[in-house]
Amino acid sequence: MSNIAEEIEKLVSPIVEELKLELVDVEFVKEGRDWFLRVYIDTPDGNIDIEQCSQVSEKLSEELDRIDPIPQNYFLEVSSPGAERPLKKEEDFQNAIGQFVFIKTYEPINGMKEFEGYLLAYGPDAAEVEIRIKTRKLTVEIDKDKIALARLAIDFSA
C-alpha cells in the first residue's frame, strides 16, 4: 500500500466507523494521465447503497480539503468492493472460508501462480484452497507470505 493510501486509510477510518460501515480497501493509482483515489466500503451484511457511498465521499472530501495530503490532482471514488471483493485482512479471509476465491502468488507453487477454488481454511501460516484441474479436485496449501493478491471470485462452473 502506498504512503498516500495509508494516510487516507487513517483519515477515512473514523468516518466509516462513525457511519457503522466497513472500510474494505484504499487505492491511490495512476491510470493514463489521471490519478484516482479509490475508497471501497461495505456494510457488515454486504448491502452498501449509493447514499452511504455519498455520505462517506462528502465527509472524506471535507477532510481532504482541510488537510490537503495529496499534492497532485486526482479523482475521488467511493464505492462498493463489488462481487469480487479483495481479501486483505485476516477477518476478510476468515469470512471467505467456504467461498470461491482467486489467489495469485509471488512465486509458483506446484508450477502455478494463480489459483481459483474454494477456500477451505485460513490459519496462522497458510490458506487451503480446493482447486479443480479438469475433473480432479486438489487441495493446495498456500503460505500466507506468498500471497500477492486475493479476492472473492465468481464460480462460473457451478
PDB file of C-alpha atoms in Angstrom:
ATOM      1  CA  MET A   1       0.000   0.000   0.000  1.00  0.00           C
ATOM      2  CA  SER A   2       1.381   3.424  -0.917  1.00  0.00           C
ATOM      3  CA  ASN A   3       2.098   6.044   1.742  1.00  0.00           C
ATOM      4  CA  ILE A   4      -0.779   8.164   0.451  1.00  0.00           C
ATOM      5  CA  ALA A   5      -3.179   5.211   0.617  1.00  0.00           C
ATOM      6  CA  GLU A   6      -2.057   4.514   4.198  1.00  0.00           C
ATOM      7  CA  GLU A   7      -2.554   8.163   5.147  1.00  0.00           C
ATOM      8  CA  ILE A   8      -6.024   8.213   3.574  1.00  0.00           C
ATOM      9  CA  GLU A   9      -6.923   4.975   5.357  1.00  0.00           C
ATOM     10  CA  LYS A  10      -6.167   6.672   8.696  1.00  0.00           C
ATOM     11  CA  LEU A  11      -8.233   9.679   7.610  1.00  0.00           C
ATOM     12  CA  VAL A  12     -11.279   7.747   6.363  1.00  0.00           C
ATOM     13  CA  SER A  13     -11.404   5.062   9.094  1.00  0.00           C
ATOM     14  CA  PRO A  14     -13.137   7.274  11.707  1.00  0.00           C
ATOM     15  CA  ILE A  15     -15.661   8.462   9.105  1.00  0.00           C
ATOM     16  CA  VAL A  16     -16.528   4.903   8.124  1.00  0.00           C
ATOM     17  CA  GLU A  17     -16.726   3.761  11.764  1.00  0.00           C
ATOM     18  CA  GLU A  18     -18.998   6.693  12.663  1.00  0.00           C
ATOM     19  CA  LEU A  19     -21.412   5.595   9.928  1.00  0.00           C
ATOM     20  CA  LYS A  20     -21.168   1.954  11.119  1.00  0.00           C
ATOM     21  CA  LEU A  21     -19.643   0.849   7.828  1.00  0.00           C
ATOM     22  CA  GLU A  22     -16.585  -1.238   6.986  1.00  0.00           C
ATOM     23  CA  LEU A  23     -13.506   0.056   5.189  1.00  0.00           C
ATOM     24  CA  VAL A  24     -12.510  -2.643   2.700  1.00  0.00           C
ATOM     25  CA  ASP A  25      -9.628  -1.017   0.818  1.00  0.00           C
ATOM     26  CA  VAL A  26      -7.975   2.247  -0.246  1.00  0.00           C
ATOM     27  CA  GLU A  27      -6.086   2.644  -3.523  1.00  0.00           C
ATOM     28  CA  PHE A  28      -4.176   5.589  -4.941  1.00  0.00           C
ATOM     29  CA  VAL A  29      -3.327   4.710  -8.545  1.00  0.00           C
ATOM     30  CA  LYS A  30      -2.347   6.386 -11.783  1.00  0.00           C
ATOM     31  CA  GLU A  31      -4.292   5.390 -14.882  1.00  0.00           C
ATOM     32  CA  GLY A  32      -3.108   7.103 -18.038  1.00  0.00           C
ATOM     33  CA  ARG A  33      -2.528  10.735 -17.122  1.00  0.00           C
ATOM     34  CA  ASP A  34      -5.004  10.732 -14.236  1.00  0.00           C
ATOM     35  CA  TRP A  35      -4.677   9.820 -10.567  1.00  0.00           C
ATOM     36  CA  PHE A  36      -7.521   8.076  -8.734  1.00  0.00           C
ATOM     37  CA  LEU A  37      -8.131   7.827  -5.013  1.00  0.00           C
ATOM     38  CA  ARG A  38     -10.482   4.876  -4.585  1.00  0.00           C
ATOM     39  CA  VAL A  39     -12.108   4.039  -1.296  1.00  0.00           C
ATOM     40  CA  TYR A  40     -14.054   0.783  -1.073  1.00  0.00           C
ATOM     41  CA  ILE A  41     -16.621   0.469   1.706  1.00  0.00           C
ATOM     42  CA  ASP A  42     -19.263  -2.053   2.692  1.00  0.00           C
ATOM     43  CA  THR A  43     -21.814  -2.846   5.365  1.00  0.00           C
ATOM     44  CA  PRO A  44     -21.440  -5.841   7.666  1.00  0.00           C
ATOM     45  CA  ASP A  45     -24.212  -7.593   5.722  1.00  0.00           C
ATOM     46  CA  GLY A  46     -22.772  -6.646   2.312  1.00  0.00           C
ATOM     47  CA  ASN A  47     -25.611  -4.336   1.252  1.00  0.00           C
ATOM     48  CA  ILE A  48     -23.917  -0.964   0.742  1.00  0.00           C
ATOM     49  CA  ASP A  49     -26.005   1.608  -1.117  1.00  0.00           C
ATOM     50  CA  ILE A  50     -25.260   4.749  -3.081  1.00  0.00           C
ATOM     51  CA  GLU A  51     -26.436   7.031  -0.263  1.00  0.00           C
ATOM     52  CA  GLN A  52     -23.874   5.539   2.130  1.00  0.00           C
ATOM     53  CA  CYS A  53     -21.134   5.926  -0.501  1.00  0.00           C
ATOM     54  CA  SER A  54     -22.191   9.535  -0.988  1.00  0.00           C
ATOM     55  CA  GLN A  55     -22.050  10.250   2.766  1.00  0.00           C
ATOM     56  CA  VAL A  56     -18.516   8.881   3.025  1.00  0.00           C
ATOM     57  CA  SER A  57     -17.463  10.769  -0.116  1.00  0.00           C
ATOM     58  CA  GLU A  58     -18.765  14.096   1.208  1.00  0.00           C
ATOM     59  CA  LYS A  59     -17.190  13.719   4.653  1.00  0.00           C
ATOM     60  CA  LEU A  60     -13.895  12.488   3.224  1.00  0.00           C
ATOM     61  CA  SER A  61     -13.831  15.348   0.685  1.00  0.00           C
ATOM     62  CA  GLU A  62     -14.148  17.846   3.523  1.00  0.00           C
ATOM     63  CA  GLU A  63     -11.235  16.222   5.365  1.00  0.00           C
ATOM     64  CA  LEU A  64      -9.110  16.064   2.213  1.00  0.00           C
ATOM     65  CA  ASP A  65      -9.781  19.759   1.524  1.00  0.00           C
ATOM     66  CA  ARG A  66      -8.896  20.626   5.120  1.00  0.00           C
ATOM     67  CA  ILE A  67      -5.674  18.591   5.348  1.00  0.00           C
ATOM     68  CA  ASP A  68      -4.682  18.511   1.639  1.00  0.00           C
ATOM     69  CA  PRO A  69      -2.396  15.421   1.856  1.00  0.00           C
ATOM     70  CA  ILE A  70      -2.189  14.779  -1.905  1.00  0.00           C
ATOM     71  CA  PRO A  71      -0.116  17.245  -3.958  1.00  0.00           C
ATOM     72  CA  GLN A  72      -1.360  16.275  -7.436  1.00  0.00           C
ATOM     73  CA  ASN A  73      -4.858  16.479  -8.885  1.00  0.00           C
ATOM     74  CA  TYR A  74      -6.912  13.295  -8.532  1.00  0.00           C
ATOM     75  CA  PHE A  75     -10.414  11.886  -8.792  1.00  0.00           C
ATOM     76  CA  LEU A  76     -12.071  10.600  -5.619  1.00  0.00           C
ATOM     77  CA  GLU A  77     -14.234   7.492  -5.975  1.00  0.00           C
ATOM     78  CA  VAL A  78     -16.093   5.902  -3.059  1.00  0.00           C
ATOM     79  CA  SER A  79     -17.827   2.650  -3.928  1.00  0.00           C
ATOM     80  CA  SER A  80     -18.721  -0.906  -3.050  1.00  0.00           C
ATOM     81  CA  PRO A  81     -15.974  -3.504  -3.421  1.00  0.00           C
ATOM     82  CA  GLY A  82     -18.276  -5.449  -5.744  1.00  0.00           C
ATOM     83  CA  ALA A  83     -18.762  -9.173  -6.136  1.00  0.00           C
ATOM     84  CA  GLU A  84     -15.023  -9.766  -6.417  1.00  0.00           C
ATOM     85  CA  ARG A  85     -14.198  -8.118  -3.116  1.00  0.00           C
ATOM     86  CA  PRO A  86     -10.474  -8.077  -2.235  1.00  0.00           C
ATOM     87  CA  LEU A  87      -9.310 -10.162   0.698  1.00  0.00           C
ATOM     88  CA  LYS A  88      -6.742  -8.159   2.629  1.00  0.00           C
ATOM     89  CA  LYS A  89      -7.296  -8.543   6.352  1.00  0.00           C
ATOM     90  CA  GLU A  90      -7.341 -11.674   8.473  1.00  0.00           C
ATOM     91  CA  GLU A  91     -11.077 -11.151   9.022  1.00  0.00           C
ATOM     92  CA  ASP A  92     -11.692 -10.983   5.246  1.00  0.00           C
ATOM     93  CA  PHE A  93     -10.131 -14.414   4.795  1.00  0.00           C
ATOM     94  CA  GLN A  94     -11.993 -15.890   7.765  1.00  0.00           C
ATOM     95  CA  ASN A  95     -15.302 -14.603   6.373  1.00  0.00           C
ATOM     96  CA  ALA A  96     -14.449 -16.080   2.961  1.00  0.00           C
ATOM     97  CA  ILE A  97     -13.991 -19.664   4.181  1.00  0.00           C
ATOM     98  CA  GLY A  98     -16.279 -21.853   2.087  1.00  0.00           C
ATOM     99  CA  GLN A  99     -16.481 -19.290  -0.712  1.00  0.00           C
ATOM    100  CA  PHE A 100     -14.957 -19.320  -4.197  1.00  0.00           C
ATOM    101  CA  VAL A 101     -11.734 -17.271  -4.314  1.00  0.00           C
ATOM    102  CA  PHE A 102      -8.935 -16.243  -6.653  1.00  0.00           C
ATOM    103  CA  ILE A 103      -5.405 -16.161  -5.242  1.00  0.00           C
ATOM    104  CA  LYS A 104      -2.266 -15.063  -7.081  1.00  0.00           C
ATOM    105  CA  THR A 105       1.137 -15.859  -5.598  1.00  0.00           C
ATOM    106  CA  TYR A 106       4.534 -14.169  -5.792  1.00  0.00           C
ATOM    107  CA  GLU A 107       6.181 -17.415  -6.834  1.00  0.00           C
ATOM    108  CA  PRO A 108       4.933 -20.678  -8.322  1.00  0.00           C
ATOM    109  CA  ILE A 109       3.501 -23.438  -6.153  1.00  0.00           C
ATOM    110  CA  ASN A 110       3.440 -26.791  -7.975  1.00  0.00           C
ATOM    111  CA  GLY A 111       4.188 -24.859 -11.173  1.00  0.00           C
ATOM    112  CA  MET A 112       1.214 -22.489 -10.768  1.00  0.00           C
ATOM    113  CA  LYS A 113       0.906 -18.869  -9.653  1.00  0.00           C
ATOM    114  CA  GLU A 114      -2.885 -18.461  -9.954  1.00  0.00           C
ATOM    115  CA  PHE A 115      -5.448 -20.489  -8.051  1.00  0.00           C
ATOM    116  CA  GLU A 116      -9.236 -20.431  -8.276  1.00  0.00           C
ATOM    117  CA  GLY A 117     -11.242 -22.589  -5.956  1.00  0.00           C
ATOM    118  CA  TYR A 118     -12.987 -22.854  -2.622  1.00  0.00           C
ATOM    119  CA  LEU A 119     -11.199 -21.520   0.436  1.00  0.00           C
ATOM    120  CA  LEU A 120     -11.255 -24.426   2.862  1.00  0.00           C
ATOM    121  CA  ALA A 121      -9.227 -22.928   5.695  1.00  0.00           C
ATOM    122  CA  TYR A 122      -7.128 -19.919   6.645  1.00  0.00           C
ATOM    123  CA  GLY A 123      -4.750 -20.309   9.543  1.00  0.00           C
ATOM    124  CA  PRO A 124      -1.802 -18.505  11.068  1.00  0.00           C
ATOM    125  CA  ASP A 125       0.594 -19.673   8.347  1.00  0.00           C
ATOM    126  CA  ALA A 126      -1.349 -20.683   5.245  1.00  0.00           C
ATOM    127  CA  ALA A 127      -4.553 -20.813   3.244  1.00  0.00           C
ATOM    128  CA  GLU A 128      -6.001 -24.084   1.953  1.00  0.00           C
ATOM    129  CA  VAL A 129      -7.805 -23.900  -1.369  1.00  0.00           C
ATOM    130  CA  GLU A 130      -9.625 -26.699  -3.151  1.00  0.00           C
ATOM    131  CA  ILE A 131      -8.964 -26.259  -6.857  1.00  0.00           C
ATOM    132  CA  ARG A 132     -10.189 -28.201  -9.825  1.00  0.00           C
ATOM    133  CA  ILE A 133      -7.924 -29.409 -12.606  1.00  0.00           C
ATOM    134  CA  LYS A 134     -10.156 -30.887 -15.296  1.00  0.00           C
ATOM    135  CA  THR A 135     -12.185 -33.468 -13.356  1.00  0.00           C
ATOM    136  CA  ARG A 136      -9.880 -33.784 -10.328  1.00  0.00           C
ATOM    137  CA  LYS A 137     -10.175 -31.811  -7.108  1.00  0.00           C
ATOM    138  CA  LEU A 138      -6.909 -30.972  -5.365  1.00  0.00           C
ATOM    139  CA  THR A 139      -6.211 -29.201  -2.105  1.00  0.00           C
ATOM    140  CA  VAL A 140      -3.381 -26.679  -2.308  1.00  0.00           C
ATOM    141  CA  GLU A 141      -1.733 -25.103   0.724  1.00  0.00           C
ATOM    142  CA  ILE A 142      -0.544 -21.546   0.056  1.00  0.00           C
ATOM    143  CA  ASP A 143       1.787 -19.882   2.554  1.00  0.00           C
ATOM    144  CA  LYS A 144       0.418 -16.504   3.630  1.00  0.00           C
ATOM    145  CA  ASP A 145       3.685 -14.735   2.789  1.00  0.00           C
ATOM    146  CA  LYS A 146       3.446 -16.000  -0.812  1.00  0.00           C
ATOM    147  CA  ILE A 147       0.001 -14.444  -1.438  1.00  0.00           C
ATOM    148  CA  ALA A 148       0.342 -11.437  -3.740  1.00  0.00           C
ATOM    149  CA  LEU A 149      -3.374 -10.893  -4.323  1.00  0.00           C
ATOM    150  CA  ALA A 150      -6.555 -12.495  -3.068  1.00  0.00           C
ATOM    151  CA  ARG A 151     -10.204 -11.760  -3.800  1.00  0.00           C
ATOM    152  CA  LEU A 152     -13.599 -13.368  -3.901  1.00  0.00           C
ATOM    153  CA  ALA A 153     -14.394 -14.767  -7.329  1.00  0.00           C
ATOM    154  CA  ILE A 154     -17.414 -15.971  -9.246  1.00  0.00           C
ATOM    155  CA  ASP A 155     -17.619 -19.703  -9.881  1.00  0.00           C
ATOM    156  CA  PHE A 156     -18.861 -19.990 -13.478  1.00  0.00           C
ATOM    157  CA  SER A 157     -18.654 -23.783 -13.407  1.00  0.00           C
ATOM    158  CA  ALA A 158     -21.352 -24.117 -10.740  1.00  0.00           C
TER     159      ALA A 158
END
